[in-house]
PDB file of C-alpha atoms in Angstrom:
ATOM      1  CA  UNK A   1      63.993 -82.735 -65.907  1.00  0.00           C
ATOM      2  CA  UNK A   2      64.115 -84.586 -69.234  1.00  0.00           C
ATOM      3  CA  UNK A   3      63.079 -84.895 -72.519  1.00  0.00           C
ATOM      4  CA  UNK A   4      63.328 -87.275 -74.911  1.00  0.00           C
ATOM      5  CA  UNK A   5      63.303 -86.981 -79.001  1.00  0.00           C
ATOM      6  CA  UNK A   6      63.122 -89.752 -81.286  1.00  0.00           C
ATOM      7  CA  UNK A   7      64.480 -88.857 -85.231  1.00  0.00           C
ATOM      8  CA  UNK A   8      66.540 -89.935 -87.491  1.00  0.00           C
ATOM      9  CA  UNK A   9      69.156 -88.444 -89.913  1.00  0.00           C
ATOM     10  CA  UNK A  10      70.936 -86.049 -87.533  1.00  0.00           C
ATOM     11  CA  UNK A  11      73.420 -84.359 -89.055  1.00  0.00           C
ATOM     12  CA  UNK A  12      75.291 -80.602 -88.962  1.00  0.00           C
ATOM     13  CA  UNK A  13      73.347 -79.794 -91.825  1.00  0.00           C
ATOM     14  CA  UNK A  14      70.083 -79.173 -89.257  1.00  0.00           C
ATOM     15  CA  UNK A  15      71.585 -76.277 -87.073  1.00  0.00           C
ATOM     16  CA  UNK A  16      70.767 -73.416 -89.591  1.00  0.00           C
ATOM     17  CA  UNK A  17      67.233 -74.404 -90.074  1.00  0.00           C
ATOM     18  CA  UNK A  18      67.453 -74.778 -85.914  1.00  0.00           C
ATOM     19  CA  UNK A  19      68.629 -71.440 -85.477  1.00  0.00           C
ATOM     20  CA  UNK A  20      66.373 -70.433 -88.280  1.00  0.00           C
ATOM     21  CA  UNK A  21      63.408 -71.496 -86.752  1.00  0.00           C
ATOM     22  CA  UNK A  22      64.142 -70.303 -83.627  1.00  0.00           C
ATOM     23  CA  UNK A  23      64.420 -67.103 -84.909  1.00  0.00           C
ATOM     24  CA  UNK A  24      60.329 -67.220 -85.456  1.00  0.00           C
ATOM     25  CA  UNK A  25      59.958 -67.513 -82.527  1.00  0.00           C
ATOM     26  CA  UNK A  26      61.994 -64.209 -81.483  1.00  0.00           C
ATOM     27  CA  UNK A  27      65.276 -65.640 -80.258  1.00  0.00           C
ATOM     28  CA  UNK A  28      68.543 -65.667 -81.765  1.00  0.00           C
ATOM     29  CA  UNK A  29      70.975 -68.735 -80.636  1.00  0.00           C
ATOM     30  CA  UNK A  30      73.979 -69.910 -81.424  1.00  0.00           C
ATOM     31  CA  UNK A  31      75.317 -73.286 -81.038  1.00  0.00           C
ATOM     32  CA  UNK A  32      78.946 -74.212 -79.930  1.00  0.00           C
ATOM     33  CA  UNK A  33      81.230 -74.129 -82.669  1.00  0.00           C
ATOM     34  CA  UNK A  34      82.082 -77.513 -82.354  1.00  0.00           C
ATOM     35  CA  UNK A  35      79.140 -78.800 -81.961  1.00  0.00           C
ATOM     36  CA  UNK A  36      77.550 -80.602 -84.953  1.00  0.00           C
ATOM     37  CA  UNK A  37      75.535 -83.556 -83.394  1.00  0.00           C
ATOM     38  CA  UNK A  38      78.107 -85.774 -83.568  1.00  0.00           C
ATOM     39  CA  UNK A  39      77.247 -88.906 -80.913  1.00  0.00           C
ATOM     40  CA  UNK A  40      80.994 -89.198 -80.013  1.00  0.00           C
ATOM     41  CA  UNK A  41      81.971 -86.064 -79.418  1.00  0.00           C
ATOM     42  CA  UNK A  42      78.811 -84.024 -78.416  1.00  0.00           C
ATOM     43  CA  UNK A  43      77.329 -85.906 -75.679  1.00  0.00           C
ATOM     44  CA  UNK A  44      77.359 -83.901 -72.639  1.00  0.00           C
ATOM     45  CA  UNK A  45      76.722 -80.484 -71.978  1.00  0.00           C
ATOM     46  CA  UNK A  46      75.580 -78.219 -75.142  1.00  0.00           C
ATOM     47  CA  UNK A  47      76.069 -74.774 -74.360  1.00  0.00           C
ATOM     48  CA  UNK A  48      74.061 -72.309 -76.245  1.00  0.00           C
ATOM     49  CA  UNK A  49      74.327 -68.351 -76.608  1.00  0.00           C
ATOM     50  CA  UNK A  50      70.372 -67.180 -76.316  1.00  0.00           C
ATOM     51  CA  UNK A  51      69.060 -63.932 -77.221  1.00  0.00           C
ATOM     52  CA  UNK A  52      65.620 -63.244 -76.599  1.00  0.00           C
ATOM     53  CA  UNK A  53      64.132 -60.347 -79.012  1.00  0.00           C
ATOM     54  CA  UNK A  54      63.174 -57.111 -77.095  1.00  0.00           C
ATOM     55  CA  UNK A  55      59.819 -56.899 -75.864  1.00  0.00           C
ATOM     56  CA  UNK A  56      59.238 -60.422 -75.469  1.00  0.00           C
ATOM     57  CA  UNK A  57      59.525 -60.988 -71.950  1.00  0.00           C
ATOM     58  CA  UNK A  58      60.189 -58.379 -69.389  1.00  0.00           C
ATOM     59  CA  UNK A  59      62.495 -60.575 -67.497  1.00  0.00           C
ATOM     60  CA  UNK A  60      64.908 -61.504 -70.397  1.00  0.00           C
ATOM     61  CA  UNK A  61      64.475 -57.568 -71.127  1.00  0.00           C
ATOM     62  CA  UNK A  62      65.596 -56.586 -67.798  1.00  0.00           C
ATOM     63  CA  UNK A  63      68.922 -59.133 -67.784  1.00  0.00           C
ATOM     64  CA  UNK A  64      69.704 -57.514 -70.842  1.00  0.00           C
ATOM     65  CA  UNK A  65      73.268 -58.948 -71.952  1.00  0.00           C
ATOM     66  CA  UNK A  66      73.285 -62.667 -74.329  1.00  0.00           C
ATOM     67  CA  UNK A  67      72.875 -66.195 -72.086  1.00  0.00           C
ATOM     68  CA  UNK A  68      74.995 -68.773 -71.673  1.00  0.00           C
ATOM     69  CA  UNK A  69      72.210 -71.780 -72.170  1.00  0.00           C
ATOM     70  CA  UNK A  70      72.013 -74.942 -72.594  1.00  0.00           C
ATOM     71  CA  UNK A  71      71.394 -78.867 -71.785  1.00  0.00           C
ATOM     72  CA  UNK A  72      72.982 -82.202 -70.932  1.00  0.00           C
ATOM     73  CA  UNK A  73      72.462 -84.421 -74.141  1.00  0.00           C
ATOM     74  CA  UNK A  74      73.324 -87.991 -74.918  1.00  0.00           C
ATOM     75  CA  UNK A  75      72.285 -90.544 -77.975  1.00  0.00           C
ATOM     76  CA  UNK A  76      71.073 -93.685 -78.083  1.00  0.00           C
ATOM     77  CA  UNK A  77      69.567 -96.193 -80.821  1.00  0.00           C
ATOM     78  CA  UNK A  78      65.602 -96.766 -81.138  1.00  0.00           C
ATOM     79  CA  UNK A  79      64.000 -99.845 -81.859  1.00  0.00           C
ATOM     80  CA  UNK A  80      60.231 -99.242 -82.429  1.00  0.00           C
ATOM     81  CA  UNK A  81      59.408-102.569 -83.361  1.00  0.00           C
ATOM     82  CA  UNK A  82      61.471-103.584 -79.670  1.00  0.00           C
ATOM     83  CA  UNK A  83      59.719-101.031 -77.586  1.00  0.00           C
ATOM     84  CA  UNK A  84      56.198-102.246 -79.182  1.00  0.00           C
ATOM     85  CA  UNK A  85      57.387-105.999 -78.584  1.00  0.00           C
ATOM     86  CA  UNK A  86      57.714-105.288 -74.872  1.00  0.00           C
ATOM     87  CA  UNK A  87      54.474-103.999 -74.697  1.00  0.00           C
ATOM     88  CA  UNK A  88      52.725-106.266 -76.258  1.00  0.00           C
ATOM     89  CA  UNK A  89      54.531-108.201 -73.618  1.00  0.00           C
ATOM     90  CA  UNK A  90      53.117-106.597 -70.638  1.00  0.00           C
ATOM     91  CA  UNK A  91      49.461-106.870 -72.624  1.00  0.00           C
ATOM     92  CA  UNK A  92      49.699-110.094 -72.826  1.00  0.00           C
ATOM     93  CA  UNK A  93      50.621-110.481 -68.904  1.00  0.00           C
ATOM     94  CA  UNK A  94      47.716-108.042 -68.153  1.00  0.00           C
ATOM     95  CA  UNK A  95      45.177-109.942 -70.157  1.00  0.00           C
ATOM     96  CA  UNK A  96      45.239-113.300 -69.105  1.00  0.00           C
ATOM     97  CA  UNK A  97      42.250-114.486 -67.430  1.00  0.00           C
ATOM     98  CA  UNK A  98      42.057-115.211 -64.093  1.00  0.00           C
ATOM     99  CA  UNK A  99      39.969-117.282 -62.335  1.00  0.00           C
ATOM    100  CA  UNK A 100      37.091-115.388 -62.032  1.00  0.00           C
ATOM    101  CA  UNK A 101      37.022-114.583 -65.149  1.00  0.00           C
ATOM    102  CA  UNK A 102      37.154-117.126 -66.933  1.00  0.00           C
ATOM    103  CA  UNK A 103      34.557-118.772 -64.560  1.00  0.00           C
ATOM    104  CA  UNK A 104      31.804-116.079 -65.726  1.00  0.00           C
ATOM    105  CA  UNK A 105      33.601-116.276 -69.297  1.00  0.00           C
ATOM    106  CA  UNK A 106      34.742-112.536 -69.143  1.00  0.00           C
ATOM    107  CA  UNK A 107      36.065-111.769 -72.724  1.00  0.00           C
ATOM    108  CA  UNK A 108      38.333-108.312 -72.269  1.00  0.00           C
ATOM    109  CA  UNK A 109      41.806-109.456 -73.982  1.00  0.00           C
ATOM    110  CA  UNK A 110      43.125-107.211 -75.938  1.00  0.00           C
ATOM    111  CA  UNK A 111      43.994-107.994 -79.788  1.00  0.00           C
ATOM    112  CA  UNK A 112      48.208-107.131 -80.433  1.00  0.00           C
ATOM    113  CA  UNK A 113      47.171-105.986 -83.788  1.00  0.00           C
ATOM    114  CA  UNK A 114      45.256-102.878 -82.035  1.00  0.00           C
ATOM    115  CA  UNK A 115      48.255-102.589 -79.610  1.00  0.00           C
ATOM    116  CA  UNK A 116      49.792 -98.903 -79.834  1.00  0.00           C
ATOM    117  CA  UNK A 117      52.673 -97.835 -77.979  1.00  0.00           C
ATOM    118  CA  UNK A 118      50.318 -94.277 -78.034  1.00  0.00           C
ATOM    119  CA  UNK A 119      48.286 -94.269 -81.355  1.00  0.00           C
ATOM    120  CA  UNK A 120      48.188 -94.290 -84.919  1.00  0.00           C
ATOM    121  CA  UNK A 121      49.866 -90.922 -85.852  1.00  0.00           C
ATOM    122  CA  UNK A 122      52.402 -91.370 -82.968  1.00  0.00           C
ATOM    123  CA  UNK A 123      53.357 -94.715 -83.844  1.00  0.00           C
ATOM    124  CA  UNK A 124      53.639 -94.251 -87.663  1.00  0.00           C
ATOM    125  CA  UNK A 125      56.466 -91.503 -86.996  1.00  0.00           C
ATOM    126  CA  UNK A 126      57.951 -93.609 -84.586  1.00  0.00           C
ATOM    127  CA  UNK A 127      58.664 -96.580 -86.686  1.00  0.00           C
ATOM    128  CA  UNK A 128      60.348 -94.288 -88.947  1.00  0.00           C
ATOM    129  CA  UNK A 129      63.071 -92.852 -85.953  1.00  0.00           C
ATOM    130  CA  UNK A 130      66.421 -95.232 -84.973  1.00  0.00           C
ATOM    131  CA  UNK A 131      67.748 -92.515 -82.725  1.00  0.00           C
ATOM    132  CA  UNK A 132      66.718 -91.298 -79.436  1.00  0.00           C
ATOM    133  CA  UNK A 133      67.938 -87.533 -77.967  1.00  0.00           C
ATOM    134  CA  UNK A 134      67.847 -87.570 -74.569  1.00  0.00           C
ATOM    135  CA  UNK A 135      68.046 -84.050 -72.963  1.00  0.00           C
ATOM    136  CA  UNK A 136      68.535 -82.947 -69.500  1.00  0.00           C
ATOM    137  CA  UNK A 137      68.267 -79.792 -67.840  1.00  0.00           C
ATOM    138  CA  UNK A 138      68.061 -78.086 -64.526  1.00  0.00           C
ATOM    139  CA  UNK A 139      66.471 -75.722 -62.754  1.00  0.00           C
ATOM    140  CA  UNK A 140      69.021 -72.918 -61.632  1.00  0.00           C
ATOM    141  CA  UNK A 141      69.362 -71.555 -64.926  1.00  0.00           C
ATOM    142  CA  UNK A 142      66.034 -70.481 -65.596  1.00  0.00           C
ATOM    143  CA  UNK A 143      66.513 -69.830 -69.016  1.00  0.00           C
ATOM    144  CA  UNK A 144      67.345 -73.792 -69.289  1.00  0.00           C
ATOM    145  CA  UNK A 145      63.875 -75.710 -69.600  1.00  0.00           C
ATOM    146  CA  UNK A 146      62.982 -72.735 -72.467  1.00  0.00           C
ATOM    147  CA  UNK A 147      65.730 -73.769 -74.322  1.00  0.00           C
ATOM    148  CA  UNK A 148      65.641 -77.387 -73.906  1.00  0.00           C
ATOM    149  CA  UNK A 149      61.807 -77.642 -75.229  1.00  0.00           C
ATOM    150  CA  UNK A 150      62.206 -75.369 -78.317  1.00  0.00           C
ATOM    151  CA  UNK A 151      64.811 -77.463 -78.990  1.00  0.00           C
ATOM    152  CA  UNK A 152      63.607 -80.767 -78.891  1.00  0.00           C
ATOM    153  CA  UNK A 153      60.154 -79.368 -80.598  1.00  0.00           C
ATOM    154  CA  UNK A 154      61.537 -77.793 -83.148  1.00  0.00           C
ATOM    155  CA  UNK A 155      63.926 -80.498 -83.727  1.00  0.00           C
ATOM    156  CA  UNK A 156      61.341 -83.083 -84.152  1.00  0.00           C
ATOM    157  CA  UNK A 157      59.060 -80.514 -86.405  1.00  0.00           C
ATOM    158  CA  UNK A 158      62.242 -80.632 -88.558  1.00  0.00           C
ATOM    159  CA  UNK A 159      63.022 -84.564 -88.640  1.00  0.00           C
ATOM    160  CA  UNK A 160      59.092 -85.549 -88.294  1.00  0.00           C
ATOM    161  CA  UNK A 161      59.954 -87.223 -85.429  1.00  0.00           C
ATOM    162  CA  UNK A 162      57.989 -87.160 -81.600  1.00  0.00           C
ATOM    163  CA  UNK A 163      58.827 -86.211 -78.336  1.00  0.00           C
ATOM    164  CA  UNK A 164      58.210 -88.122 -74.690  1.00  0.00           C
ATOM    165  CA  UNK A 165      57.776 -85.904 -71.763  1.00  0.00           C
ATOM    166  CA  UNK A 166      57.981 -88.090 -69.174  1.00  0.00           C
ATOM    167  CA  UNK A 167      56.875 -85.532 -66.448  1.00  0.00           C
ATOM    168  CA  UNK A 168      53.724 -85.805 -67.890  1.00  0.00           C
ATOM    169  CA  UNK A 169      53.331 -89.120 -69.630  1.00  0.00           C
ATOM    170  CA  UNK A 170      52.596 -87.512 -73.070  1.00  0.00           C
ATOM    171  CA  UNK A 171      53.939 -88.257 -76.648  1.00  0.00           C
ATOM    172  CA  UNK A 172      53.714 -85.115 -79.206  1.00  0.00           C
ATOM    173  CA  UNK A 173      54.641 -84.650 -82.454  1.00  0.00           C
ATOM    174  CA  UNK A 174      56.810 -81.381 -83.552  1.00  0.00           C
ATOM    175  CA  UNK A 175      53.934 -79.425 -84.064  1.00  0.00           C
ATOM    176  CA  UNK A 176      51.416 -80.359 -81.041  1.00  0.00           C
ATOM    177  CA  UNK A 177      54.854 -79.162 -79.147  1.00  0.00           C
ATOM    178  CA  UNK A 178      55.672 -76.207 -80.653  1.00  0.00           C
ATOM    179  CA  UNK A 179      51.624 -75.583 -80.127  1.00  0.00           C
ATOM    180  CA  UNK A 180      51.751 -76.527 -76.582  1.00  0.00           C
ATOM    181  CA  UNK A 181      55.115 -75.631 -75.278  1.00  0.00           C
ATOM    182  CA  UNK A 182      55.346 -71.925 -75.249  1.00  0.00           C
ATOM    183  CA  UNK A 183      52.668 -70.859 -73.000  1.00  0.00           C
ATOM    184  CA  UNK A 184      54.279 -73.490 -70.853  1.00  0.00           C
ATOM    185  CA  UNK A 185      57.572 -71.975 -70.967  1.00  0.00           C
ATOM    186  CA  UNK A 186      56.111 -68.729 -70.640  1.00  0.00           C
ATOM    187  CA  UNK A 187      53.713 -69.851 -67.259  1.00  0.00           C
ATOM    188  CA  UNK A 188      57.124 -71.114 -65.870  1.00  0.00           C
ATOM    189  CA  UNK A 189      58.957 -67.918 -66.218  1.00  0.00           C
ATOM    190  CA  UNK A 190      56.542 -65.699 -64.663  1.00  0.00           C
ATOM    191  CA  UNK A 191      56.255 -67.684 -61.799  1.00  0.00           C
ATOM    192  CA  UNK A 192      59.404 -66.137 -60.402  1.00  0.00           C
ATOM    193  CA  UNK A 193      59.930 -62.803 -59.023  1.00  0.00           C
ATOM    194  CA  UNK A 194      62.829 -60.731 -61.326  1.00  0.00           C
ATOM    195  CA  UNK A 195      65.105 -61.503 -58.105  1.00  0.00           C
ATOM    196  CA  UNK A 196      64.576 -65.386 -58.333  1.00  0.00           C
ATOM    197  CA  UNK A 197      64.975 -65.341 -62.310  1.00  0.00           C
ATOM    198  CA  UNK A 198      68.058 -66.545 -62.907  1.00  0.00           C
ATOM    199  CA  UNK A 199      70.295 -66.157 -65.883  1.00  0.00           C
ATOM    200  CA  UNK A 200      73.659 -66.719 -66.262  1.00  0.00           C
ATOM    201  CA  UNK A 201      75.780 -64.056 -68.612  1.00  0.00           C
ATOM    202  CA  UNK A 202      77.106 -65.396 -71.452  1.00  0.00           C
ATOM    203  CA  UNK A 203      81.156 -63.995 -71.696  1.00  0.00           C
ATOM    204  CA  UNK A 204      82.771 -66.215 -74.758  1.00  0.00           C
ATOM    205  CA  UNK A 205      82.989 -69.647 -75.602  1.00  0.00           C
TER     206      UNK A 205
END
């Protein structure tokens, strides 16, 4: 599964208030100490040591020990004024009358001034973001998809940037995410039996 967040102005600096936010949210992480969202070195895996506050979730309660967490991550530039161009593009290619229409003089094009790649308040962050997190995850660590969309919702709350899920075709800012995304994570975790809740134990970096 994926995720992708689009900021700006990453820098090392942004782990504490990561780690300090997801603290409100009754987990304790810690990032790999060399990992400081550099695009050279840090795409990849990011391994992250999770601990979920006692009482939280019966599952996490019942593993017990710290998790070895995490996601695949890689950087890339964003162009909002590209992505837009392209569709405005596919608009264009969409709108133009066909016969039929413009027999019966059937007036539906759509002005490129309106054009949105998904609406005002999206689009205004977006043309503020040049960088675009891609995260990846999988599903045998269970403990994977919780981590990955704290992350990428907190991160944008803390950049005022937006996230694409592309599994469900939806833009959201930091806070829509952080507002949606926990009863999602928490649906997906009690889905599984305490047998087919996987975690793996975290040991040392």
């Amino acid at each position: 599964m994926d995720l992708n967040i689009y900021t700006k102005g990453l820098s090392s600096d942004l782990l504490p208030k990561i780690k300090k936010r997801f603290a409100d949210f009754s987990m304790k992480i810690e990032f790999h100490p060399e990992f400081k969202f550099d695009e050279q070195t840090d795409s990849g895996f990011c391994p992250i040591k999770l601990k979920l506050q006692r009482g939280h979730s019966e599952l996490y309660d019942k593993f017990g020990d710290d998790i070895l967490t995490g996601f695949e991550i890689n950087f890339d530039n964003y162009n909002y004024a590209e992505e837009l161009k392209e569709i405005q593009s596919e608009s264009s290619n969409e709108n133009k009358k066909s016969f039929l229409s413009n027999l019966f003089g059937n007036k539906n094009k759509t002005e490129i001034k309106d054009l949105y790649i998904e609406n005002k308040i999206i689009d205004n962050k977006l043309k503020r973001c040049n960088k675009n997190l891609i995260l990846n995850w999988q599903s045998g660590n269970k403990s994977e998809l919780r981590i990955s969309l704290y992350f990428g919702a907190i991160l944008a709350e803390l950049t005022d940037g937006v996230i694409y899920d592309p599994q469900n075709g939806r833009y959201l800012t930091g806070q829509q995410a952080l507002a949606e995304f926990p009863s999602e994570i928490a649906e997906y975790e009690k889905s599984f039996s305490s047998e087919k809740f996987t975690l793996h134990k975290f040991e040392k970096w």
